[in-house]
């Protein structure tokens, strides 16, 4: 799988290259600025882009803007955005086109190499990988003013959180150490309680969850 | 040598006198029609504002008046060393004619200019012309004594008045010359001073009044002290947070890693546990640093500016809120930061104390003012006063001449309005 990587700090870029290569990704390019990223995405047509939000020359949200622009030109281009901080505002912008294949994670999620690589693969496969922080913020806020969420059992809330991050039932079962069948039961309960349409497609499932959590009050 | 210097001194004095007379003459001749023209145009233009036409003519006319006044400020400084401070309120780039008109008419300096035009075309004209008169009038006295009196009295058939002397004979003509000589001495002594007096008069009318400046100094001193206090407190908080938080965690992490090194061979299970603990500590240190950064300069504010920063802030609030932003550009970083933290504090107050279910934030920029209104549907009763977080907000805004107004009747709703004068880029 060919990856274009954009990160301006040498230490992190170097570390990410080594990490991804260790998991058999092919690094098509590792760049350090917005314009370079835009060029690399257009010329190399990678399978997935891993992008830092803040990049030179502006050192603002150049990376995010480049990624959004690239996705407008090539809809569905898988992009995993890394950041020192996560903001729902940016998460919404990434999810706005509804075509999936996006991820938005805190940089320190890289500490857990396997989960990080899993996130890259999920995004490359057209799924989503939303940072638990984004999901928790959404959930806690919904819980304050929304009845259906209050009806969920603690276990169902856990499942909902993992589902909203973009994990499949198999992955959720693995993480919570229960059978996949149990998770399937939980998810169908959640869908019923929240009034969401059931879908087999991972990506649509997450978008449905997020749409519910984020929908205007 | 001695008499040479004396001669030189005399020559310079005479030169000064003639220069001052010439300058006064030019000043009087040029500025009278210009002052009359400026005043008439301004008066007509302002009178036409209600009719609509004035909106388009007033800004250029008043700009002309300002140029004229500034030209006189320059002359005052160059010719007599009289410095007249300029204090016009800045007008933002790209303001429409209506905003320009309103802002210019709202500026006390505009009205000071207009009052000065009236003074300039009367007392100003006289004080400018006087040095010229004092220098040139004596010449007539000498010419009369030299024989001109005969020609004139033949033509007029009666006495010709030079000052208070009726000239009708050689004797009276000499008397006129004597008066001329006295006038010349007066001119020699006072001409430059008279021109300076003209510019002093200009300064008296055109310069902002002392009371205004004193009040301004008082406000600036106070807000500067507040700003220094606030930033010192902020630095103490940051230092304490780092010391008790991230720094302590990194130390703990280092100790854990040291122990892991020692345990690696003997007790791998224990080492693994400590490694997990170290990783946990590093994650928490990061989390604390992140919060700290958010408290100093929120990332979205740095990346996107005030509008999106407030949107992001609203998304993190536990209560649903609507944010409306109409900002065509970005304010200066310190202003953005002050506005952001002011909004953040007011919203935090609303969440903690008001019991509100919803909040509305509106940001827009008009007439050189950043205006922010924050409304909640809580129980009201918020006041600016001792112990209230709103005092801090008021101080924060005060540094930038911003103001805060709170309307919060018991039973709600609470409406907080902030205004900060600033230009957008």
GROMACS .gro file of C-alpha atoms in nm, chain B residues 113-343:
model
  231
  330UNK     CA    1  -1.142   7.145   1.306
  331UNK     CA    2  -1.462   7.324   1.210
  332UNK     CA    3  -1.445   7.555   1.512
  333UNK     CA    4  -1.085   7.631   1.423
  334UNK     CA    5  -1.185   7.727   1.067
  335UNK     CA    6  -1.413   7.997   1.213
  336UNK     CA    7  -1.134   8.126   1.437
  337UNK     CA    8  -0.882   8.106   1.157
  338UNK     CA    9  -1.081   8.319   0.917
  339UNK     CA   10  -1.118   8.597   1.181
  340UNK     CA   11  -0.867   8.619   1.465
  341UNK     CA   12  -0.626   8.394   1.276
  342UNK     CA   13  -0.639   8.617   0.971
  343UNK     CA   14  -0.569   8.929   1.179
  344UNK     CA   15  -0.279   8.777   1.372
  345UNK     CA   16  -0.123   8.652   1.050
  346UNK     CA   17  -0.163   8.984   0.870
  347UNK     CA   18  -0.038   9.200   1.161
  348UNK     CA   19   0.335   9.122   1.119
  349UNK     CA   20   0.311   9.214   0.751
  350UNK     CA   21   0.126   9.536   0.830
  351UNK     CA   22   0.383   9.635   1.094
  352UNK     CA   23   0.665   9.593   0.847
  353UNK     CA   24   0.511   9.741   0.534
  354UNK     CA   25   0.304  10.031   0.678
  355UNK     CA   26   0.612  10.229   0.801
  356UNK     CA   27   0.742  10.231   0.443
  357UNK     CA   28   0.444  10.448   0.350
  358UNK     CA   29   0.534  10.698   0.629
  359UNK     CA   30   0.886  10.740   0.493
  360UNK     CA   31   0.767  10.779   0.137
  361UNK     CA   32   0.519  11.047   0.254
  362UNK     CA   33   0.799  11.240   0.429
  363UNK     CA   34   1.018  11.207   0.118
  364UNK     CA   35   0.765  11.422  -0.075
  365UNK     CA   36   0.471  11.204  -0.162
  366UNK     CA   37   0.260  11.409   0.085
  367UNK     CA   38   0.261  11.699  -0.159
  368UNK     CA   39   0.120  11.489  -0.445
  369UNK     CA   40  -0.148  11.337  -0.230
  370UNK     CA   41  -0.265  11.654  -0.054
  371UNK     CA   42  -0.278  11.832  -0.392
  372UNK     CA   43  -0.494  11.556  -0.530
  373UNK     CA   44  -0.724  11.520  -0.227
  374UNK     CA   45  -0.741  11.883  -0.119
  375UNK     CA   46  -0.742  11.796   0.252
  376UNK     CA   47  -0.517  11.627   0.511
  377UNK     CA   48  -0.415  11.267   0.445
  378UNK     CA   49  -0.430  11.051   0.754
  379UNK     CA   50  -0.124  10.839   0.830
  380UNK     CA   51  -0.222  10.654   1.142
  381UNK     CA   52  -0.340  10.931   1.376
  382UNK     CA   53  -0.128  11.201   1.203
  383UNK     CA   54  -0.307  11.433   0.955
  384UNK     CA   55  -0.044  11.498   0.686
  385UNK     CA   56  -0.077  11.835   0.513
  386UNK     CA   57   0.274  11.992   0.541
  387UNK     CA   58   0.636  11.889   0.541
  388UNK     CA   59   0.632  11.911   0.925
  389UNK     CA   60   0.340  11.676   0.965
  390UNK     CA   61   0.496  11.452   0.700
  391UNK     CA   62   0.804  11.430   0.923
  392UNK     CA   63   0.576  11.353   1.216
  393UNK     CA   64   0.432  11.069   1.008
  394UNK     CA   65   0.786  10.947   0.937
  395UNK     CA   66   0.858  10.957   1.310
  396UNK     CA   67   0.549  10.745   1.375
  397UNK     CA   68   0.663  10.511   1.098
  398UNK     CA   69   1.001  10.482   1.268
  399UNK     CA   70   0.831  10.394   1.598
  400UNK     CA   71   0.617  10.134   1.420
  401UNK     CA   72   0.926   9.991   1.255
  402UNK     CA   73   1.095   9.954   1.594
  403UNK     CA   74   0.784   9.775   1.721
  404UNK     CA   75   0.790   9.554   1.412
  405UNK     CA   76   1.159   9.487   1.458
  406UNK     CA   77   1.097   9.372   1.814
  407UNK     CA   78   0.770   9.185   1.782
  408UNK     CA   79   0.714   9.052   1.429
  409UNK     CA   80   0.842   8.693   1.482
  410UNK     CA   81   0.660   8.680   1.816
  411UNK     CA   82   0.338   8.787   1.650
  412UNK     CA   83   0.362   8.505   1.396
  413UNK     CA   84   0.425   8.265   1.682
  414UNK     CA   85   0.118   8.411   1.853
  415UNK     CA   86  -0.082   8.324   1.543
  416UNK     CA   87   0.029   7.961   1.563
  417UNK     CA   88  -0.031   7.953   1.940
  418UNK     CA   89  -0.385   8.059   1.870
  419UNK     CA   90  -0.411   7.779   1.614
  420UNK     CA   91  -0.283   7.532   1.870
  421UNK     CA   92  -0.521   7.657   2.138
  422UNK     CA   93  -0.819   7.580   1.914
  423UNK     CA   94  -0.690   7.279   1.721
  424UNK     CA   95  -0.513   7.073   1.988
  425UNK     CA   96  -0.710   6.826   2.199
  426UNK     CA   97  -0.787   6.984   2.533
  427UNK     CA   98  -0.574   6.914   2.834
  428UNK     CA   99  -0.862   6.750   3.023
  429UNK     CA  100  -0.914   6.505   2.738
  430UNK     CA  101  -0.547   6.411   2.735
  431UNK     CA  102  -0.532   6.379   3.114
  432UNK     CA  103  -0.833   6.146   3.113
  433UNK     CA  104  -0.674   5.941   2.834
  434UNK     CA  105  -0.351   5.911   3.029
  435UNK     CA  106  -0.543   5.803   3.337
  436UNK     CA  107  -0.728   5.530   3.146
  437UNK     CA  108  -0.409   5.409   2.977
  438UNK     CA  109  -0.220   5.396   3.305
  439UNK     CA  110  -0.497   5.196   3.465
  440UNK     CA  111  -0.539   4.948   3.179
  441UNK     CA  112  -0.166   4.905   3.150
  442UNK     CA  113  -0.143   4.818   3.516
  443UNK     CA  114  -0.427   4.570   3.476
  444UNK     CA  115  -0.259   4.417   3.172
  445UNK     CA  116   0.071   4.379   3.353
  446UNK     CA  117  -0.100   4.227   3.660
  447UNK     CA  118  -0.300   3.987   3.446
  448UNK     CA  119  -0.004   3.869   3.246
  449UNK     CA  120   0.206   3.824   3.559
  450UNK     CA  121  -0.070   3.613   3.713
  451UNK     CA  122  -0.095   3.418   3.389
  452UNK     CA  123   0.278   3.346   3.389
  453UNK     CA  124   0.257   3.226   3.752
  454UNK     CA  125  -0.030   2.996   3.660
  455UNK     CA  126   0.159   2.854   3.363
  456UNK     CA  127   0.472   2.798   3.569
  457UNK     CA  128   0.271   2.623   3.841
  458UNK     CA  129   0.081   2.408   3.594
  459UNK     CA  130   0.403   2.299   3.427
  460UNK     CA  131   0.575   2.236   3.756
  461UNK     CA  132   0.295   2.033   3.913
  462UNK     CA  133   0.179   1.868   3.593
  463UNK     CA  134   0.380   1.783   3.285
  464UNK     CA  135   0.719   1.828   3.451
  465UNK     CA  136   0.631   1.600   3.742
  466UNK     CA  137   0.494   1.337   3.507
  467UNK     CA  138   0.808   1.340   3.294
  468UNK     CA  139   1.017   1.293   3.609
  469UNK     CA  140   0.799   1.001   3.714
  470UNK     CA  141   0.833   0.858   3.365
  471UNK     CA  142   1.211   0.884   3.379
  472UNK     CA  143   1.213   0.705   3.714
  473UNK     CA  144   0.986   0.430   3.583
  474UNK     CA  145   1.207   0.382   3.280
  475UNK     CA  146   1.515   0.363   3.505
  476UNK     CA  147   1.350   0.096   3.712
  477UNK     CA  148   1.245  -0.089   3.396
  478UNK     CA  149   1.609  -0.094   3.287
  479UNK     CA  150   1.707  -0.256   3.614
  480UNK     CA  151   1.415  -0.500   3.614
  481UNK     CA  152   1.434  -0.603   3.247
  482UNK     CA  153   1.637  -0.918   3.316
  483UNK     CA  154   1.519  -1.008   3.667
  484UNK     CA  155   1.149  -0.944   3.649
  485UNK     CA  156   1.015  -0.892   3.295
  486UNK     CA  157   0.652  -0.899   3.409
  487UNK     CA  158   0.705  -0.612   3.651
  488UNK     CA  159   0.906  -0.425   3.386
  489UNK     CA  160   0.619  -0.457   3.140
  490UNK     CA  161   0.381  -0.313   3.397
  491UNK     CA  162   0.612  -0.018   3.459
  492UNK     CA  163   0.648   0.040   3.087
  493UNK     CA  164   0.272   0.061   3.054
  494UNK     CA  165   0.270   0.305   3.343
  495UNK     CA  166   0.541   0.515   3.177
  496UNK     CA  167   0.340   0.529   2.857
  497UNK     CA  168   0.033   0.628   3.053
  498UNK     CA  169   0.234   0.907   3.217
  499UNK     CA  170   0.360   1.035   2.885
  500UNK     CA  171   0.005   1.040   2.746
  501UNK     CA  172  -0.116   1.232   3.049
  502UNK     CA  173   0.177   1.476   3.029
  503UNK     CA  174   0.079   1.540   2.667
  504UNK     CA  175  -0.281   1.590   2.768
  505UNK     CA  176  -0.178   1.845   3.031
  506UNK     CA  177   0.048   2.029   2.788
  507UNK     CA  178  -0.237   2.037   2.540
  508UNK     CA  179  -0.471   2.195   2.796
  509UNK     CA  180  -0.200   2.442   2.886
  510UNK     CA  181  -0.153   2.544   2.523
  511UNK     CA  182  -0.527   2.582   2.486
  512UNK     CA  183  -0.521   2.817   2.784
  513UNK     CA  184  -0.240   3.028   2.639
  514UNK     CA  185  -0.317   3.037   2.270
  515UNK     CA  186  -0.587   2.802   2.145
  516UNK     CA  187  -0.473   2.613   1.834
  517UNK     CA  188  -0.780   2.693   1.626
  518UNK     CA  189  -0.736   3.062   1.705
  519UNK     CA  190  -0.378   3.043   1.578
  520UNK     CA  191  -0.479   2.843   1.272
  521UNK     CA  192  -0.809   2.999   1.169
  522UNK     CA  193  -0.870   3.319   1.361
  523UNK     CA  194  -1.145   3.439   1.593
  524UNK     CA  195  -1.454   3.323   1.403
  525UNK     CA  196  -1.363   2.955   1.378
  526UNK     CA  197  -1.202   2.957   1.721
  527UNK     CA  198  -1.534   3.066   1.874
  528UNK     CA  199  -1.717   2.805   1.663
  529UNK     CA  200  -1.481   2.537   1.791
  530UNK     CA  201  -1.528   2.666   2.145
  531UNK     CA  202  -1.905   2.644   2.108
  532UNK     CA  203  -1.876   2.285   1.985
  533UNK     CA  204  -1.697   2.191   2.305
  534UNK     CA  205  -1.961   2.345   2.530
  535UNK     CA  206  -2.189   2.106   2.709
  536UNK     CA  207  -2.491   2.311   2.600
  537UNK     CA  208  -2.608   2.360   2.243
  538UNK     CA  209  -2.520   2.697   2.100
  539UNK     CA  210  -2.547   2.892   1.780
  540UNK     CA  211  -2.256   3.095   1.652
  541UNK     CA  212  -2.293   3.367   1.393
  542UNK     CA  213  -1.979   3.518   1.248
  543UNK     CA  214  -1.949   3.810   1.008
  544UNK     CA  215  -1.585   3.906   1.005
  545UNK     CA  216  -1.441   4.001   0.668
  546UNK     CA  217  -1.082   3.977   0.795
  547UNK     CA  218  -0.867   3.909   1.097
  548UNK     CA  219  -0.797   4.148   1.382
  549UNK     CA  220  -0.452   4.180   1.532
  550UNK     CA  221  -0.347   3.873   1.728
  551UNK     CA  222  -0.364   4.034   2.076
  552UNK     CA  223  -0.715   4.164   2.007
  553UNK     CA  224  -0.829   3.825   1.875
  554UNK     CA  225  -0.687   3.657   2.178
  555UNK     CA  226  -0.851   3.900   2.423
  556UNK     CA  227  -1.185   3.865   2.244
  557UNK     CA  228  -1.160   3.486   2.239
  558UNK     CA  229  -1.086   3.453   2.608
  559UNK     CA  230  -1.355   3.706   2.692
  560UNK     CA  231  -1.611   3.499   2.499
   0.00000   0.00000   0.00000
